[in-house]
XYZ file of C-alpha atoms in Angstrom:
397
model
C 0.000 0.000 0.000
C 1.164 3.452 -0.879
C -0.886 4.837 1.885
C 0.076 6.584 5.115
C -1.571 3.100 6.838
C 1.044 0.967 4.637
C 3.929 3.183 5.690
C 3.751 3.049 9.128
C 3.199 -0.665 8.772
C 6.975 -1.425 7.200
C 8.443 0.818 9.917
C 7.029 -0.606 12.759
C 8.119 -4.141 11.192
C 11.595 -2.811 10.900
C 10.939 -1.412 14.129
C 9.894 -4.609 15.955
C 13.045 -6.197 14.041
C 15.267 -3.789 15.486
C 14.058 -3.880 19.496
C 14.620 -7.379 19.308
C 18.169 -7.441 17.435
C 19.334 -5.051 19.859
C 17.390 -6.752 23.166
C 19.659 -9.714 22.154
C 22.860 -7.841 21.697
C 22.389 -6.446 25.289
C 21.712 -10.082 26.387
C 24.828 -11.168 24.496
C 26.984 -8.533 26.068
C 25.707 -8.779 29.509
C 25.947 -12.660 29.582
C 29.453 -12.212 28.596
C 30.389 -10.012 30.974
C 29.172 -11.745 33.492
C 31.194 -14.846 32.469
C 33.928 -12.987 32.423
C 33.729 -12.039 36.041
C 33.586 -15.844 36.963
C 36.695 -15.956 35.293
C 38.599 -13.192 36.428
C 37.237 -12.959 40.007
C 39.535 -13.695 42.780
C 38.488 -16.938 43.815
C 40.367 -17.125 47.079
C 42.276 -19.723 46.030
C 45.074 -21.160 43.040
C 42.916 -23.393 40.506
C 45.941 -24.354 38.247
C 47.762 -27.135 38.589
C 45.899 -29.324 41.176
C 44.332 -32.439 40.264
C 41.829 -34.151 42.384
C 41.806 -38.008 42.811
C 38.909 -39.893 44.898
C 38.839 -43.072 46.612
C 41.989 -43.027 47.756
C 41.138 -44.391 51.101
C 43.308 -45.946 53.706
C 46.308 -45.841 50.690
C 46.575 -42.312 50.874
C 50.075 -42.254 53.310
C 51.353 -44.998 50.531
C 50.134 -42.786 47.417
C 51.521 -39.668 48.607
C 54.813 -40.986 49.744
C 55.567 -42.473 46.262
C 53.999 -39.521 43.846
C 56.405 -36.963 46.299
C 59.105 -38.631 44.892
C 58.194 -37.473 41.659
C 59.929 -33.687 41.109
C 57.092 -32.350 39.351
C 55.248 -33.294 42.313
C 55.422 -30.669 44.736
C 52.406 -31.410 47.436
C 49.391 -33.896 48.168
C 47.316 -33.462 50.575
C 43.744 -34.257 51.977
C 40.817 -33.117 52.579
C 36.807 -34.077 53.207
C 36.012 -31.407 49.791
C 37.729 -29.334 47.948
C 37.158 -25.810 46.267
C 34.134 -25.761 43.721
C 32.777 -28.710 45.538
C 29.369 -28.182 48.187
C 30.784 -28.238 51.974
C 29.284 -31.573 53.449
C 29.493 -30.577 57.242
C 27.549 -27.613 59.062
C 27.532 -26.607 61.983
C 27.424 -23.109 64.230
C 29.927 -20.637 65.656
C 29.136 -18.559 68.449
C 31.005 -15.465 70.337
C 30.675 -13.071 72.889
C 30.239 -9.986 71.715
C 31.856 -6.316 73.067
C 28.422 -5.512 74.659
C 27.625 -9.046 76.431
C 25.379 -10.368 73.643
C 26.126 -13.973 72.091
C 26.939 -13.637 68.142
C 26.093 -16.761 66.649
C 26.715 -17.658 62.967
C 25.791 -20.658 60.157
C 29.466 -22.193 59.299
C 30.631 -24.657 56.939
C 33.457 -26.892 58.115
C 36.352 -28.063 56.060
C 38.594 -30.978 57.732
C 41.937 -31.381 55.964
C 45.409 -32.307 56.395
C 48.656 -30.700 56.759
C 49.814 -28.499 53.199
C 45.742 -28.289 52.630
C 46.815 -23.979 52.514
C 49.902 -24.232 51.204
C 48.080 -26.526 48.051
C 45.626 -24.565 47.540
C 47.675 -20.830 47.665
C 44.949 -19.849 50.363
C 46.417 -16.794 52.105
C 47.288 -16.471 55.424
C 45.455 -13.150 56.863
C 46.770 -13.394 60.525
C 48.472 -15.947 62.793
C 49.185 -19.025 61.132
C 48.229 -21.950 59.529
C 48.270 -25.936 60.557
C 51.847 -27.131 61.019
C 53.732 -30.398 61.504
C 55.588 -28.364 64.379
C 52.613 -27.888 66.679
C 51.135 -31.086 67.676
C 48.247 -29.799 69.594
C 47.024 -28.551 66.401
C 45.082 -32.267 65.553
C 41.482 -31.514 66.404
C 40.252 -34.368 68.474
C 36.607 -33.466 69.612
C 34.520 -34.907 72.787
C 31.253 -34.442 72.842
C 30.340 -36.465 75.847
C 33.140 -33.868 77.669
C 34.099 -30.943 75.841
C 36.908 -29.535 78.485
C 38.831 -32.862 77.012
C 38.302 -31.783 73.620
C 41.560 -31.271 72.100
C 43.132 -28.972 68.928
C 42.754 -25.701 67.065
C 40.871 -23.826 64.140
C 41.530 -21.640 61.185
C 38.726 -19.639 60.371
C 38.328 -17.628 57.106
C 37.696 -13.929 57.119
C 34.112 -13.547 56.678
C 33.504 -15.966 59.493
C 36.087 -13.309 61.457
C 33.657 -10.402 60.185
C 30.627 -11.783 60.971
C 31.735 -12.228 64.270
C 32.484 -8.779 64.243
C 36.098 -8.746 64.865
C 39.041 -8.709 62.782
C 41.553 -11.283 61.498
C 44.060 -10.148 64.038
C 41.439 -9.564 66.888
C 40.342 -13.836 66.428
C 43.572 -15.289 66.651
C 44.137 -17.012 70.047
C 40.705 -16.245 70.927
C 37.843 -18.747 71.622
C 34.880 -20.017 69.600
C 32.714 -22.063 70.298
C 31.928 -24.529 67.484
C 28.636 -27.086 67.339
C 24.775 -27.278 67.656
C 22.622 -27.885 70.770
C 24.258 -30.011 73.792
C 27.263 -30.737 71.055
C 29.269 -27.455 72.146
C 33.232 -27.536 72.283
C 35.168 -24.347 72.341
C 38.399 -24.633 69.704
C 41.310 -21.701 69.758
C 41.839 -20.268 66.753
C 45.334 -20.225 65.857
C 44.818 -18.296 62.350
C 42.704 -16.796 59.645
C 42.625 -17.272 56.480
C 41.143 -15.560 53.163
C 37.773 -16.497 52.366
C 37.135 -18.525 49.419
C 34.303 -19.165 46.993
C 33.372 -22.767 47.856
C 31.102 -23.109 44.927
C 30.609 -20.668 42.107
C 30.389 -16.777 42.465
C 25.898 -17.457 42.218
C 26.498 -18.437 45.588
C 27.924 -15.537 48.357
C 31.356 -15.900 50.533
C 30.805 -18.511 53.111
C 31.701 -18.753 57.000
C 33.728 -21.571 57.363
C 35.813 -23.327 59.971
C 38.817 -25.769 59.158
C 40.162 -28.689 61.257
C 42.972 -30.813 61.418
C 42.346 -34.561 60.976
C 45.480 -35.771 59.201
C 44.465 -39.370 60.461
C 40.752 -39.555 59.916
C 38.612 -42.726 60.262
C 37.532 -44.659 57.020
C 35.700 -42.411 54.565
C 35.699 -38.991 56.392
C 38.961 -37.055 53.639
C 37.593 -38.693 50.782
C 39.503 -35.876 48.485
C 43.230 -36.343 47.325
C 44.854 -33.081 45.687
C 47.848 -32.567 44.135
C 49.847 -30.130 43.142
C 52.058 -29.829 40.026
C 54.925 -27.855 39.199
C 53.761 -25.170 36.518
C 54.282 -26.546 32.926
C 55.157 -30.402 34.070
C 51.553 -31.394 33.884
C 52.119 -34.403 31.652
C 54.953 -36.045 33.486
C 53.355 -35.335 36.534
C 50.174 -37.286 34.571
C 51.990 -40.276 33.802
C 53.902 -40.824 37.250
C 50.463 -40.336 38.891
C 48.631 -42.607 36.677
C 51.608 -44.991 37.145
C 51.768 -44.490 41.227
C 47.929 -45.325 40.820
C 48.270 -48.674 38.979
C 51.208 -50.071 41.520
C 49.191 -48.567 44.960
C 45.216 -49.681 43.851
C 45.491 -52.182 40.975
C 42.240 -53.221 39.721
C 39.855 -50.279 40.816
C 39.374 -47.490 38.107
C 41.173 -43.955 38.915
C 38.948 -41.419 39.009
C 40.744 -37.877 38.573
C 39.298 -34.415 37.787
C 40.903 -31.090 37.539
C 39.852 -28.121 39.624
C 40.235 -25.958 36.754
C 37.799 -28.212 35.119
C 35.492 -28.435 38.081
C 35.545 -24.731 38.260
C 34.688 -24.237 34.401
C 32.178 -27.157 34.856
C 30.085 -24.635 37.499
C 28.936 -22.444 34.495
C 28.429 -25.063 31.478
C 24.961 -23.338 31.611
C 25.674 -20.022 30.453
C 28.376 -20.884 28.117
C 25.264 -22.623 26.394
C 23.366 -19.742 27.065
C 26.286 -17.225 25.174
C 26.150 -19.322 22.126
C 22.582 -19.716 21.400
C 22.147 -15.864 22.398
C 25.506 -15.429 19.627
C 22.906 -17.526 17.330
C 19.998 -15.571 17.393
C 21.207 -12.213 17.685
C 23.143 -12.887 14.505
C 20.052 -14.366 12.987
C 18.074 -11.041 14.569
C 20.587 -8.680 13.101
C 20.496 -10.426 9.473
C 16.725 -10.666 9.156
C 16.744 -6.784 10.332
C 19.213 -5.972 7.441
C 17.139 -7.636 5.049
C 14.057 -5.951 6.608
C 15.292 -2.082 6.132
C 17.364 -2.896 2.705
C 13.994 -3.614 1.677
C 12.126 -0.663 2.762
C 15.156 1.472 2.539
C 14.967 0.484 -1.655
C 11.190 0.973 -1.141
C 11.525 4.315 -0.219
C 14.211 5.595 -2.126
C 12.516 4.396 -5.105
C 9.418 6.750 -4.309
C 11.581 9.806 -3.556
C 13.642 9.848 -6.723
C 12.187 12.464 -8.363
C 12.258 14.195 -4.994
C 16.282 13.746 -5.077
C 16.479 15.192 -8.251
C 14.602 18.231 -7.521
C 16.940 18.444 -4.595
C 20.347 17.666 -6.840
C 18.938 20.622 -9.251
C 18.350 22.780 -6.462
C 22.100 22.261 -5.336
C 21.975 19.607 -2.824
C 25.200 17.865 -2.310
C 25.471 13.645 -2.274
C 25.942 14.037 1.192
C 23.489 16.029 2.360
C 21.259 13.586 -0.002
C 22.538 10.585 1.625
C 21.829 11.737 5.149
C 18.361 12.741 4.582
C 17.552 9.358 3.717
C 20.012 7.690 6.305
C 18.551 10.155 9.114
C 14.922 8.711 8.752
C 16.458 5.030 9.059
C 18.680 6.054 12.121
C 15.057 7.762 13.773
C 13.659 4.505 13.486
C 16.823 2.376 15.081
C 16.502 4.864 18.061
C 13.043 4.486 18.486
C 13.682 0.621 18.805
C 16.479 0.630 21.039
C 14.402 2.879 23.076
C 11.527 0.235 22.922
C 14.155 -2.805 23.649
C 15.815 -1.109 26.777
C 13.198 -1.574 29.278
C 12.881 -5.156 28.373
C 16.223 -5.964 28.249
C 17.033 -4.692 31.422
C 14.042 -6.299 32.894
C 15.235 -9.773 32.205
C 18.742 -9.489 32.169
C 18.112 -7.635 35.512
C 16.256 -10.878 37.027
C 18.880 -13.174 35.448
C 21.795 -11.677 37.139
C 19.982 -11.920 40.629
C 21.135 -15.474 40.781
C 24.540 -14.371 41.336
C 25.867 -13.044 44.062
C 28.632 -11.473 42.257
C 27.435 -9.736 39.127
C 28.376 -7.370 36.628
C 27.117 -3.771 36.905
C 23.654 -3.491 34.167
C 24.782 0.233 33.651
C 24.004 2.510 30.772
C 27.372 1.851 28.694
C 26.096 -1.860 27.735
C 22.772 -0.344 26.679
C 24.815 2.620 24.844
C 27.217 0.189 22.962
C 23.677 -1.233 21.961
C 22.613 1.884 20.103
C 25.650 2.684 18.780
C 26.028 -0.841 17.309
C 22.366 -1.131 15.687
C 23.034 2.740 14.217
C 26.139 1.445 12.609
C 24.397 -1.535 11.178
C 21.753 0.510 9.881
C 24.012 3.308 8.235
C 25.713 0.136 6.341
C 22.701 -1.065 5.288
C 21.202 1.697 4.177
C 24.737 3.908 3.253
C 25.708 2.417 0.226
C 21.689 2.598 -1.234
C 21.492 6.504 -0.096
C 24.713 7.388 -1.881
C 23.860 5.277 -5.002
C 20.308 7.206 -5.429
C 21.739 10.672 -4.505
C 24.859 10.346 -7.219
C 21.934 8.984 -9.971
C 21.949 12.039 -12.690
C 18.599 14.098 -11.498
C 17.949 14.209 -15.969
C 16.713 10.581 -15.791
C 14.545 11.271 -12.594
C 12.849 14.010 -13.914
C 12.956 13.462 -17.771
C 9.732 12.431 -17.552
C 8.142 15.750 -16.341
């Protein structure tokens, strides 16, 4: 239709096209971002160079004192789980606070062996941490009598803030670790930096660690050890050799932590393709969309560009009175696509704890990335019909 009604039904197709091209980019970028952040994040802890082995069992002083003799080997320790693994074993701290009040917090406890720190490049805050030197360290608990409970604690830091003291304030102070009649009070001899447990959805965590370099059956069911930086594949084959001569017969079952970390957001690297996908697909139907109506509506305004050529209008100023109308409507549809975006990109990042800032620049680099689409699109067609000779235009009149 030639009509005013047919007009403003192409551009609010192109329109439509456009708030949904550049919804998606925003989605694209912000998804991006955020994964991003899970990788650049301080985590609190070293995930390079550790692999994790599991069952080890009752062989674990036999396994470690053959793969030490490895050089590439440079620790293994213990440990009931491991970073970007759920903590098992809860429990509750409680304090006195500076005006007589009892602070009492939701921990997660972590029971490792000696080198679990030192593994792990967990950073000591204040005091120290567990040492082969300082045998009451070995945290022995008794329930039945907790004044014969024996051994010490490293906390983490946000367990030391939410106890409302700091880092150097805890160390050789009391806590008082357990639920109901279960109550045993454990010195902490140092704090640590707080790690993310799990991934960066999920906020810091209070936790306490313990001691137990000879647990009972099952209890440090995670092996970890640490390679010297680019010796991974000797370290591989001496481990998977150690394996075979310690446990023959029973499967190996190794992991890295990098892996396990990387593993956490499988979800939204899914998620970042298939939003690559369709905004692609979005931005290609939308190019095809206004190349149509851009030819549609040059073609009914060339004998108004040749009036305008006669009348001395330059290419240029030719070319950007068509491209202006196109670049109205791309602004009218990122206008249109903002509120949307940010209202679902906006609930999607509430599932993280940790989460990129949804600030105007990401909604800016939208615009400005739609407007350059268009003026390619349309560019080359506004040029062509502005340097057409106005004679053949207007010959007709």
């Amino acid at each position: 239709s030639r009509g005013s009604s047919g007009t403003m039904l192409r551009k609010t197709l192109v329109v439509l096209q456009f708030a949904i091209a550049a919804a998606l980019i925003v989605a694209t970028s912000v998804v991006y971002q955020q994964m991003q952040l899970a990788k650049d994040i301080s985590l609190g802890y070293e995930r390079s160079n550790l692999v994790i082995l599991k069952k080890v069992g009752n062989d674990f002083d036999t396994l470690a004192t053959q793969l030490l003799s490895h050089p590439d080997i440079e620790t293994v320790v213990k440990s009931h789980v491991v970073p970007t693994q759920s903590p098992l074993s809860t429990s509750m701290a409680r304090m006195p606070s500076s005006d007589g009040s009892m602070t009492l917090v939701d921990i997660d406890n972590n029971f490792v062996s000696y080198d679990f720190f030192e593994t792990f490049g967990i950073k000591v805050l204040a005091g120290r941490a567990f040492g082969r030197d300082f045998g009451q360290d070995i945290y022995v608990p008794n329930f039945r009598d907790p004044s014969k409970s024996t051994g010490k604690m490293i906390i983490n830091a946000e367990l030391a803030k939410r106890l409302g003291k700091t880092p150097q304030e805890l160390v050789g102070e009391m806590v008082t670790i357990g639920t109901g009649n279960n109550l045993i009070p454990v010195e902490v001899v140092g704090v640590v930096e707080s790690s993310y447990y799990q991934s960066i959805r999920d906020p810091l965590k209070a936790m306490a660690y313990f001691l137990f370099p000879n647990p009972v059956g099952f209890q440090l069911t995670q092996t970890t050890i640490k390679v010297k930086q680019g010796s991974m594949m000797n370290a591989l084959s001496h481990i998977d050799k150690t394996w075979k001569e310690v446990k023959p017969g029973m499967p190996m079952a190794r992991v890295f932590v990098d892996d396990s970390y990387n593993a956490q957001y499988l979800n939204e690297e899914k998620q970042f393709k298939m939003l690559n996908v369709f905004a692609g697909l979005a931005i290609i139907i939308t190019c095809l969309g206004l190349f149509g109506l851009a030819s549609f509506t040059t073609q009914r305004r060339v004998k108004e560009i040749g009036i305008r050529k006669v009348l001395g209008a330059s290419r240029w100023q030719i070319s950007w009175l068509i491209t202006r109308e196109f670049t109205e409507i791309v602004i009218v549809a990122n206008i249109l696509a903002w509120p949307v975006a940010y209202y679902f990109m906006a609930d999607w990042l509430s599932t993280f704890a940790n989460r990129v800032d949804l600030g105007p620049v990401i909604f800016l680099t939208s615009a400005i990335l739609t407007v350059l689409v268009a003026w390619m699109t349309v560019g080359g067609l506004a040029f062509k019909a502005a340097s057409a000779r106005p004679v053949n235009s207007l010959s007709c009149e």
